[in-house]
Amino acid sequence: MPRGKPVILSNGSEWSTRQAAEDYFRDLRDRYPLETVIDEPQDHDDLCALLERYDAAIYDGPSKIGCGVSHFVTRQNEVHGGKSIGFWVIRSDGTETDFSFPTAVAGRSKDRDAGFVVACRESVYEIISLAKKNHFAAFGNQSGHVRCEVTDELVSAFDAKLDYAPTSFGDIVWEFRKVEGWEAAIPPGIVSPSSDAQLSAIFTDIDALARFRVFHASRCQMRIVAKSLKPTQLLATRSNAVRQPVRLP
């Protein structure tokens, strides 16, 4: 991303340039002593949205969000003999990992890796849409509403969306890459190259497409949630038990 373009996060926070966003998160980091929970609601919300941006763009490793976010801390990192202060995310299950806020702000990824995730989403889009339709038909009340798994409020199909939980879609894709031996890079010929007027990448290797669909079906777990929920609410509840899981047809 060019440094002159705005950075906009899913929670509505935005900055006019990448440098401004980096400065904001650097100042946020420096306000908190090491190993202190970052407990200001806006700071926590901004970090959750930043981590979501990281997971959406960086496809050469497992999800940083994982099963959901409990809280963030700052911690001293030691790499190759050097020391630096960075953010760490503590997940709902107690696992933890660091992440680079400049990398998250930049939101860059390798084109072929990014295209692969898009192709994976496209390959299961129709079956996921049918799963949602079938779920509302099976569990909807007389008005066609079902309960949001996070708020317990009744929602219509129009006001609801599917959310992967506890395993994110990104982690399913990464696990598939490991099974295929593609951790380092997606081989040429698996997904369509970028071209003019191409709306999204798709699988060009039909056998790979079929293998991913089978793998996705074996790992996919989804829930119904309200579209209005913030990313922080979804992340914090990702490891919660699901009362009525959405089943694939």
PDB file of C-alpha atoms in Angstrom:
ATOM      1  CA  MET A   1       0.000   0.000   0.000  1.00  0.00           C
ATOM      2  CA  PRO A   2       1.441   3.389  -0.917  1.00  0.00           C
ATOM      3  CA  ARG A   3       2.135   5.514   2.109  1.00  0.00           C
ATOM      4  CA  GLY A   4      -0.124   8.267   0.753  1.00  0.00           C
ATOM      5  CA  LYS A   5      -3.317   6.186   0.768  1.00  0.00           C
ATOM      6  CA  PRO A   6      -5.674   6.205   3.773  1.00  0.00           C
ATOM      7  CA  VAL A   7      -5.783   3.310   6.231  1.00  0.00           C
ATOM      8  CA  ILE A   8      -9.328   2.331   7.184  1.00  0.00           C
ATOM      9  CA  LEU A   9     -10.090  -0.371   9.757  1.00  0.00           C
ATOM     10  CA  SER A  10     -13.264  -2.417  10.082  1.00  0.00           C
ATOM     11  CA  ASN A  11     -14.280  -0.629  13.304  1.00  0.00           C
ATOM     12  CA  GLY A  12     -14.391   2.733  11.523  1.00  0.00           C
ATOM     13  CA  SER A  13     -11.032   4.110  12.698  1.00  0.00           C
ATOM     14  CA  GLU A  14      -9.086   5.668   9.866  1.00  0.00           C
ATOM     15  CA  TRP A  15      -5.960   7.682   9.115  1.00  0.00           C
ATOM     16  CA  SER A  16      -5.064   9.764   6.077  1.00  0.00           C
ATOM     17  CA  THR A  17      -1.772   7.941   5.467  1.00  0.00           C
ATOM     18  CA  ARG A  18      -0.002   4.761   6.451  1.00  0.00           C
ATOM     19  CA  GLN A  19       2.578   6.827   8.332  1.00  0.00           C
ATOM     20  CA  ALA A  20      -0.173   8.435  10.427  1.00  0.00           C
ATOM     21  CA  ALA A  21      -1.581   5.012  11.312  1.00  0.00           C
ATOM     22  CA  GLU A  22       1.872   3.703  12.245  1.00  0.00           C
ATOM     23  CA  ASP A  23       2.466   6.753  14.456  1.00  0.00           C
ATOM     24  CA  TYR A  24      -0.901   6.223  16.161  1.00  0.00           C
ATOM     25  CA  PHE A  25      -0.190   2.596  17.055  1.00  0.00           C
ATOM     26  CA  ARG A  26       3.379   3.367  18.069  1.00  0.00           C
ATOM     27  CA  ASP A  27       2.085   6.013  20.498  1.00  0.00           C
ATOM     28  CA  LEU A  28      -0.559   3.567  21.730  1.00  0.00           C
ATOM     29  CA  ARG A  29       2.139   0.960  22.366  1.00  0.00           C
ATOM     30  CA  ASP A  30       4.333   3.410  24.261  1.00  0.00           C
ATOM     31  CA  ARG A  31       1.518   4.529  26.599  1.00  0.00           C
ATOM     32  CA  TYR A  32       1.364   1.137  28.314  1.00  0.00           C
ATOM     33  CA  PRO A  33       4.022  -0.375  30.587  1.00  0.00           C
ATOM     34  CA  LEU A  34       5.303  -3.808  29.584  1.00  0.00           C
ATOM     35  CA  GLU A  35       3.001  -6.755  30.383  1.00  0.00           C
ATOM     36  CA  THR A  36       0.125  -4.399  31.272  1.00  0.00           C
ATOM     37  CA  VAL A  37      -3.299  -5.229  29.843  1.00  0.00           C
ATOM     38  CA  ILE A  38      -4.322  -2.670  27.230  1.00  0.00           C
ATOM     39  CA  ASP A  39      -7.687  -1.967  28.815  1.00  0.00           C
ATOM     40  CA  GLU A  40      -8.911   1.277  27.281  1.00  0.00           C
ATOM     41  CA  PRO A  41     -11.963   0.216  25.194  1.00  0.00           C
ATOM     42  CA  GLN A  42     -11.002   2.274  22.134  1.00  0.00           C
ATOM     43  CA  ASP A  43      -7.404   1.037  22.233  1.00  0.00           C
ATOM     44  CA  HIS A  44      -8.563  -2.581  22.522  1.00  0.00           C
ATOM     45  CA  ASP A  45     -11.087  -2.097  19.724  1.00  0.00           C
ATOM     46  CA  ASP A  46      -8.487  -0.521  17.418  1.00  0.00           C
ATOM     47  CA  LEU A  47      -6.026  -3.365  18.059  1.00  0.00           C
ATOM     48  CA  CYS A  48      -8.700  -5.997  17.354  1.00  0.00           C
ATOM     49  CA  ALA A  49      -9.539  -4.295  14.071  1.00  0.00           C
ATOM     50  CA  LEU A  50      -5.836  -3.986  13.221  1.00  0.00           C
ATOM     51  CA  LEU A  51      -5.330  -7.690  13.899  1.00  0.00           C
ATOM     52  CA  GLU A  52      -8.313  -8.474  11.694  1.00  0.00           C
ATOM     53  CA  ARG A  53      -6.624  -6.438   8.952  1.00  0.00           C
ATOM     54  CA  TYR A  54      -3.452  -8.451   9.483  1.00  0.00           C
ATOM     55  CA  ASP A  55      -5.262 -11.775   9.146  1.00  0.00           C
ATOM     56  CA  ALA A  56      -7.148 -10.576   6.078  1.00  0.00           C
ATOM     57  CA  ALA A  57      -3.951  -9.631   4.254  1.00  0.00           C
ATOM     58  CA  ILE A  58      -1.164 -11.917   5.461  1.00  0.00           C
ATOM     59  CA  TYR A  59      -1.633 -15.439   4.172  1.00  0.00           C
ATOM     60  CA  ASP A  60       1.787 -17.018   4.774  1.00  0.00           C
ATOM     61  CA  GLY A  61       0.944 -18.292   8.253  1.00  0.00           C
ATOM     62  CA  PRO A  62      -1.888 -19.205  10.620  1.00  0.00           C
ATOM     63  CA  SER A  63      -4.402 -16.672  11.905  1.00  0.00           C
ATOM     64  CA  LYS A  64      -3.114 -14.361  14.617  1.00  0.00           C
ATOM     65  CA  ILE A  65      -6.643 -14.055  16.018  1.00  0.00           C
ATOM     66  CA  GLY A  66      -7.063 -17.813  16.362  1.00  0.00           C
ATOM     67  CA  CYS A  67      -9.953 -18.796  18.626  1.00  0.00           C
ATOM     68  CA  GLY A  68     -10.628 -15.188  19.647  1.00  0.00           C
ATOM     69  CA  VAL A  69      -9.036 -12.266  21.471  1.00  0.00           C
ATOM     70  CA  SER A  70      -8.951 -11.982  25.255  1.00  0.00           C
ATOM     71  CA  HIS A  71      -6.646  -8.969  25.558  1.00  0.00           C
ATOM     72  CA  PHE A  72      -3.431  -7.322  24.366  1.00  0.00           C
ATOM     73  CA  VAL A  73      -0.188  -6.458  26.145  1.00  0.00           C
ATOM     74  CA  THR A  74       3.133  -4.908  25.166  1.00  0.00           C
ATOM     75  CA  ARG A  75       6.186  -7.087  25.560  1.00  0.00           C
ATOM     76  CA  GLN A  76       9.916  -6.898  24.937  1.00  0.00           C
ATOM     77  CA  ASN A  77      10.974  -9.058  22.007  1.00  0.00           C
ATOM     78  CA  GLU A  78      14.498 -10.355  21.485  1.00  0.00           C
ATOM     79  CA  VAL A  79      15.356 -11.241  17.895  1.00  0.00           C
ATOM     80  CA  HIS A  80      18.854 -12.062  16.638  1.00  0.00           C
ATOM     81  CA  GLY A  81      20.419 -10.355  19.640  1.00  0.00           C
ATOM     82  CA  GLY A  82      18.366  -7.171  19.293  1.00  0.00           C
ATOM     83  CA  LYS A  83      15.501  -5.940  21.473  1.00  0.00           C
ATOM     84  CA  SER A  84      12.269  -4.177  20.591  1.00  0.00           C
ATOM     85  CA  ILE A  85       8.856  -3.515  22.113  1.00  0.00           C
ATOM     86  CA  GLY A  86       5.850  -5.023  20.373  1.00  0.00           C
ATOM     87  CA  PHE A  87       2.208  -5.973  20.763  1.00  0.00           C
ATOM     88  CA  TRP A  88       1.192  -9.455  21.870  1.00  0.00           C
ATOM     89  CA  VAL A  89      -2.324 -10.848  21.607  1.00  0.00           C
ATOM     90  CA  ILE A  90      -3.544 -13.169  24.362  1.00  0.00           C
ATOM     91  CA  ARG A  91      -6.274 -15.409  22.981  1.00  0.00           C
ATOM     92  CA  SER A  92      -9.417 -16.678  24.661  1.00  0.00           C
ATOM     93  CA  ASP A  93      -7.852 -20.115  25.214  1.00  0.00           C
ATOM     94  CA  GLY A  94      -4.713 -18.672  26.819  1.00  0.00           C
ATOM     95  CA  THR A  95      -2.420 -19.078  23.808  1.00  0.00           C
ATOM     96  CA  GLU A  96      -0.534 -16.005  22.711  1.00  0.00           C
ATOM     97  CA  THR A  97       1.497 -14.592  19.839  1.00  0.00           C
ATOM     98  CA  ASP A  98       3.176 -11.398  18.734  1.00  0.00           C
ATOM     99  CA  PHE A  99       2.354  -9.403  15.610  1.00  0.00           C
ATOM    100  CA  SER A 100       3.930  -6.532  13.737  1.00  0.00           C
ATOM    101  CA  PHE A 101       1.754  -3.427  13.716  1.00  0.00           C
ATOM    102  CA  PRO A 102       3.632  -1.863  10.746  1.00  0.00           C
ATOM    103  CA  THR A 103       2.989  -5.055   8.763  1.00  0.00           C
ATOM    104  CA  ALA A 104      -0.677  -4.992   9.781  1.00  0.00           C
ATOM    105  CA  VAL A 105      -0.992  -1.316   8.841  1.00  0.00           C
ATOM    106  CA  ALA A 106       0.644  -1.945   5.460  1.00  0.00           C
ATOM    107  CA  GLY A 107      -1.814  -4.775   4.785  1.00  0.00           C
ATOM    108  CA  ARG A 108       0.409  -6.237   2.087  1.00  0.00           C
ATOM    109  CA  SER A 109       0.544  -9.848   0.942  1.00  0.00           C
ATOM    110  CA  LYS A 110       2.031 -11.859  -1.867  1.00  0.00           C
ATOM    111  CA  ASP A 111      -0.300 -11.704  -4.858  1.00  0.00           C
ATOM    112  CA  ARG A 112      -0.434 -15.451  -5.415  1.00  0.00           C
ATOM    113  CA  ASP A 113      -1.059 -16.122  -1.714  1.00  0.00           C
ATOM    114  CA  ALA A 114      -3.798 -13.488  -1.600  1.00  0.00           C
ATOM    115  CA  GLY A 115      -5.370 -14.845  -4.765  1.00  0.00           C
ATOM    116  CA  PHE A 116      -5.353 -18.333  -3.308  1.00  0.00           C
ATOM    117  CA  VAL A 117      -7.468 -17.307  -0.317  1.00  0.00           C
ATOM    118  CA  VAL A 118      -9.889 -15.491  -2.619  1.00  0.00           C
ATOM    119  CA  ALA A 119     -10.104 -18.571  -4.843  1.00  0.00           C
ATOM    120  CA  CYS A 120     -10.807 -20.726  -1.784  1.00  0.00           C
ATOM    121  CA  ARG A 121     -13.663 -18.437  -0.745  1.00  0.00           C
ATOM    122  CA  GLU A 122     -15.098 -18.435  -4.251  1.00  0.00           C
ATOM    123  CA  SER A 123     -14.943 -22.229  -4.407  1.00  0.00           C
ATOM    124  CA  VAL A 124     -17.285 -22.642  -1.420  1.00  0.00           C
ATOM    125  CA  TYR A 125     -19.437 -19.507  -1.795  1.00  0.00           C
ATOM    126  CA  GLU A 126     -22.488 -21.221  -3.272  1.00  0.00           C
ATOM    127  CA  ILE A 127     -22.504 -24.091  -0.785  1.00  0.00           C
ATOM    128  CA  ILE A 128     -22.089 -21.648   2.135  1.00  0.00           C
ATOM    129  CA  SER A 129     -24.985 -19.548   0.856  1.00  0.00           C
ATOM    130  CA  LEU A 130     -27.151 -22.657   0.580  1.00  0.00           C
ATOM    131  CA  ALA A 131     -26.174 -23.693   4.118  1.00  0.00           C
ATOM    132  CA  LYS A 132     -27.412 -20.350   5.461  1.00  0.00           C
ATOM    133  CA  LYS A 133     -30.682 -20.642   3.530  1.00  0.00           C
ATOM    134  CA  ASN A 134     -31.251 -24.194   4.798  1.00  0.00           C
ATOM    135  CA  HIS A 135     -30.467 -23.159   8.382  1.00  0.00           C
ATOM    136  CA  PHE A 136     -33.114 -20.426   8.400  1.00  0.00           C
ATOM    137  CA  ALA A 137     -35.627 -22.800   6.824  1.00  0.00           C
ATOM    138  CA  ALA A 138     -34.963 -25.449   9.467  1.00  0.00           C
ATOM    139  CA  PHE A 139     -34.675 -23.312  12.602  1.00  0.00           C
ATOM    140  CA  GLY A 140     -36.527 -20.080  11.803  1.00  0.00           C
ATOM    141  CA  ASN A 141     -39.623 -19.164  13.823  1.00  0.00           C
ATOM    142  CA  GLN A 142     -42.954 -18.237  12.254  1.00  0.00           C
ATOM    143  CA  SER A 143     -41.447 -14.936  11.142  1.00  0.00           C
ATOM    144  CA  GLY A 144     -38.378 -16.667   9.713  1.00  0.00           C
ATOM    145  CA  HIS A 145     -36.007 -15.398  12.420  1.00  0.00           C
ATOM    146  CA  VAL A 146     -33.302 -17.349  14.272  1.00  0.00           C
ATOM    147  CA  ARG A 147     -31.206 -16.409  17.306  1.00  0.00           C
ATOM    148  CA  CYS A 148     -27.847 -14.726  16.973  1.00  0.00           C
ATOM    149  CA  GLU A 149     -25.238 -16.928  18.639  1.00  0.00           C
ATOM    150  CA  VAL A 150     -23.579 -13.917  20.282  1.00  0.00           C
ATOM    151  CA  THR A 151     -26.444 -11.680  21.439  1.00  0.00           C
ATOM    152  CA  ASP A 152     -29.243 -14.294  21.596  1.00  0.00           C
ATOM    153  CA  GLU A 153     -31.494 -11.809  19.791  1.00  0.00           C
ATOM    154  CA  LEU A 154     -33.722 -12.896  16.917  1.00  0.00           C
ATOM    155  CA  VAL A 155     -32.398 -11.895  13.490  1.00  0.00           C
ATOM    156  CA  SER A 156     -33.684 -12.274   9.946  1.00  0.00           C
ATOM    157  CA  ALA A 157     -31.664 -13.821   7.156  1.00  0.00           C
ATOM    158  CA  PHE A 158     -31.130 -10.333   5.732  1.00  0.00           C
ATOM    159  CA  ASP A 159     -29.699  -9.032   9.028  1.00  0.00           C
ATOM    160  CA  ALA A 160     -27.572 -12.113   9.705  1.00  0.00           C
ATOM    161  CA  LYS A 161     -24.316 -13.486   8.386  1.00  0.00           C
ATOM    162  CA  LEU A 162     -22.273 -16.648   8.789  1.00  0.00           C
ATOM    163  CA  ASP A 163     -19.219 -16.563  11.036  1.00  0.00           C
ATOM    164  CA  TYR A 164     -16.561 -19.278  11.204  1.00  0.00           C
ATOM    165  CA  ALA A 165     -16.042 -20.434  14.783  1.00  0.00           C
ATOM    166  CA  PRO A 166     -13.946 -21.612  16.512  1.00  0.00           C
ATOM    167  CA  THR A 167     -11.632 -22.180  13.523  1.00  0.00           C
ATOM    168  CA  SER A 168     -11.404 -19.204  11.167  1.00  0.00           C
ATOM    169  CA  PHE A 169     -11.577 -19.540   7.409  1.00  0.00           C
ATOM    170  CA  GLY A 170      -7.999 -18.278   7.189  1.00  0.00           C
ATOM    171  CA  ASP A 171      -6.786 -21.079   9.460  1.00  0.00           C
ATOM    172  CA  ILE A 172      -8.659 -23.672   7.384  1.00  0.00           C
ATOM    173  CA  VAL A 173      -6.912 -22.366   4.270  1.00  0.00           C
ATOM    174  CA  TRP A 174      -3.525 -22.433   6.015  1.00  0.00           C
ATOM    175  CA  GLU A 175      -4.074 -25.992   7.272  1.00  0.00           C
ATOM    176  CA  PHE A 176      -4.940 -27.038   3.713  1.00  0.00           C
ATOM    177  CA  ARG A 177      -1.740 -25.420   2.462  1.00  0.00           C
ATOM    178  CA  LYS A 178       0.267 -27.409   4.994  1.00  0.00           C
ATOM    179  CA  VAL A 179      -1.439 -30.644   3.966  1.00  0.00           C
ATOM    180  CA  GLU A 180      -0.603 -29.875   0.337  1.00  0.00           C
ATOM    181  CA  GLY A 181       2.984 -28.910   1.172  1.00  0.00           C
ATOM    182  CA  TRP A 182       2.453 -25.328   0.025  1.00  0.00           C
ATOM    183  CA  GLU A 183       3.600 -23.422   3.141  1.00  0.00           C
ATOM    184  CA  ALA A 184       6.375 -21.566   1.321  1.00  0.00           C
ATOM    185  CA  ALA A 185       4.344 -20.561  -1.732  1.00  0.00           C
ATOM    186  CA  ILE A 186       1.342 -21.454  -3.849  1.00  0.00           C
ATOM    187  CA  PRO A 187       2.623 -23.276  -6.953  1.00  0.00           C
ATOM    188  CA  PRO A 188       1.967 -21.765 -10.392  1.00  0.00           C
ATOM    189  CA  GLY A 189      -1.131 -23.047 -12.135  1.00  0.00           C
ATOM    190  CA  ILE A 190      -3.257 -23.540  -9.007  1.00  0.00           C
ATOM    191  CA  VAL A 191      -5.248 -20.280  -9.204  1.00  0.00           C
ATOM    192  CA  SER A 192      -5.892 -17.845 -12.015  1.00  0.00           C
ATOM    193  CA  PRO A 193      -3.337 -15.050 -12.486  1.00  0.00           C
ATOM    194  CA  SER A 194      -4.397 -11.443 -12.153  1.00  0.00           C
ATOM    195  CA  SER A 195      -5.860  -9.975 -15.337  1.00  0.00           C
ATOM    196  CA  ASP A 196      -7.942  -7.027 -16.502  1.00  0.00           C
ATOM    197  CA  ALA A 197     -11.635  -7.153 -15.571  1.00  0.00           C
ATOM    198  CA  GLN A 198     -11.091 -10.215 -13.394  1.00  0.00           C
ATOM    199  CA  LEU A 199     -13.374  -9.797 -10.391  1.00  0.00           C
ATOM    200  CA  SER A 200     -11.735 -12.482  -8.270  1.00  0.00           C
ATOM    201  CA  ALA A 201      -9.189 -15.261  -8.440  1.00  0.00           C
ATOM    202  CA  ILE A 202     -10.489 -18.778  -9.069  1.00  0.00           C
ATOM    203  CA  PHE A 203      -9.009 -22.244  -9.064  1.00  0.00           C
ATOM    204  CA  THR A 204      -7.588 -23.262 -12.420  1.00  0.00           C
ATOM    205  CA  ASP A 205      -6.475 -26.638 -11.050  1.00  0.00           C
ATOM    206  CA  ILE A 206      -9.770 -28.542 -10.800  1.00  0.00           C
ATOM    207  CA  ASP A 207      -8.266 -31.339  -8.709  1.00  0.00           C
ATOM    208  CA  ALA A 208      -6.972 -28.804  -6.169  1.00  0.00           C
ATOM    209  CA  LEU A 209     -10.398 -27.179  -6.062  1.00  0.00           C
ATOM    210  CA  ALA A 210     -12.044 -30.533  -5.312  1.00  0.00           C
ATOM    211  CA  ARG A 211      -9.499 -31.333  -2.602  1.00  0.00           C
ATOM    212  CA  PHE A 212     -10.069 -27.970  -0.917  1.00  0.00           C
ATOM    213  CA  ARG A 213     -13.850 -28.405  -0.922  1.00  0.00           C
ATOM    214  CA  VAL A 214     -13.499 -31.791   0.770  1.00  0.00           C
ATOM    215  CA  PHE A 215     -10.997 -30.410   3.291  1.00  0.00           C
ATOM    216  CA  HIS A 216     -13.171 -27.359   3.989  1.00  0.00           C
ATOM    217  CA  ALA A 217     -16.207 -29.561   4.640  1.00  0.00           C
ATOM    218  CA  SER A 218     -14.198 -31.613   7.142  1.00  0.00           C
ATOM    219  CA  ARG A 219     -13.029 -28.558   9.111  1.00  0.00           C
ATOM    220  CA  CYS A 220     -15.792 -25.999   8.595  1.00  0.00           C
ATOM    221  CA  GLN A 221     -17.812 -24.910  11.654  1.00  0.00           C
ATOM    222  CA  MET A 222     -20.087 -21.890  11.379  1.00  0.00           C
ATOM    223  CA  ARG A 223     -22.617 -19.929  13.396  1.00  0.00           C
ATOM    224  CA  ILE A 224     -25.312 -17.336  12.721  1.00  0.00           C
ATOM    225  CA  VAL A 225     -24.489 -13.843  13.987  1.00  0.00           C
ATOM    226  CA  ALA A 226     -25.998 -10.408  13.498  1.00  0.00           C
ATOM    227  CA  LYS A 227     -24.392  -8.312  10.763  1.00  0.00           C
ATOM    228  CA  SER A 228     -24.332  -5.349  13.151  1.00  0.00           C
ATOM    229  CA  LEU A 229     -21.855  -6.949  15.545  1.00  0.00           C
ATOM    230  CA  LYS A 230     -18.410  -5.410  15.792  1.00  0.00           C
ATOM    231  CA  PRO A 231     -15.334  -7.509  14.992  1.00  0.00           C
ATOM    232  CA  THR A 232     -14.311  -7.259  18.648  1.00  0.00           C
ATOM    233  CA  GLN A 233     -17.543  -8.953  19.727  1.00  0.00           C
ATOM    234  CA  LEU A 234     -17.048 -11.781  17.249  1.00  0.00           C
ATOM    235  CA  LEU A 235     -13.406 -12.295  18.155  1.00  0.00           C
ATOM    236  CA  ALA A 236     -14.093 -12.333  21.891  1.00  0.00           C
ATOM    237  CA  THR A 237     -16.743 -15.067  21.502  1.00  0.00           C
ATOM    238  CA  ARG A 238     -15.128 -17.228  18.825  1.00  0.00           C
ATOM    239  CA  SER A 239     -14.409 -20.067  21.267  1.00  0.00           C
ATOM    240  CA  ASN A 240     -17.939 -20.070  22.776  1.00  0.00           C
ATOM    241  CA  ALA A 241     -20.096 -23.161  22.351  1.00  0.00           C
ATOM    242  CA  VAL A 242     -22.503 -22.914  19.388  1.00  0.00           C
ATOM    243  CA  ARG A 243     -26.116 -23.899  20.141  1.00  0.00           C
ATOM    244  CA  GLN A 244     -27.220 -24.422  16.551  1.00  0.00           C
ATOM    245  CA  PRO A 245     -24.235 -24.927  14.244  1.00  0.00           C
ATOM    246  CA  VAL A 246     -24.792 -24.237  10.581  1.00  0.00           C
ATOM    247  CA  ARG A 247     -24.450 -27.495   8.644  1.00  0.00           C
ATOM    248  CA  LEU A 248     -23.219 -27.792   5.089  1.00  0.00           C
ATOM    249  CA  PRO A 249     -25.702 -29.433   2.721  1.00  0.00           C
TER     250      PRO A 249
END
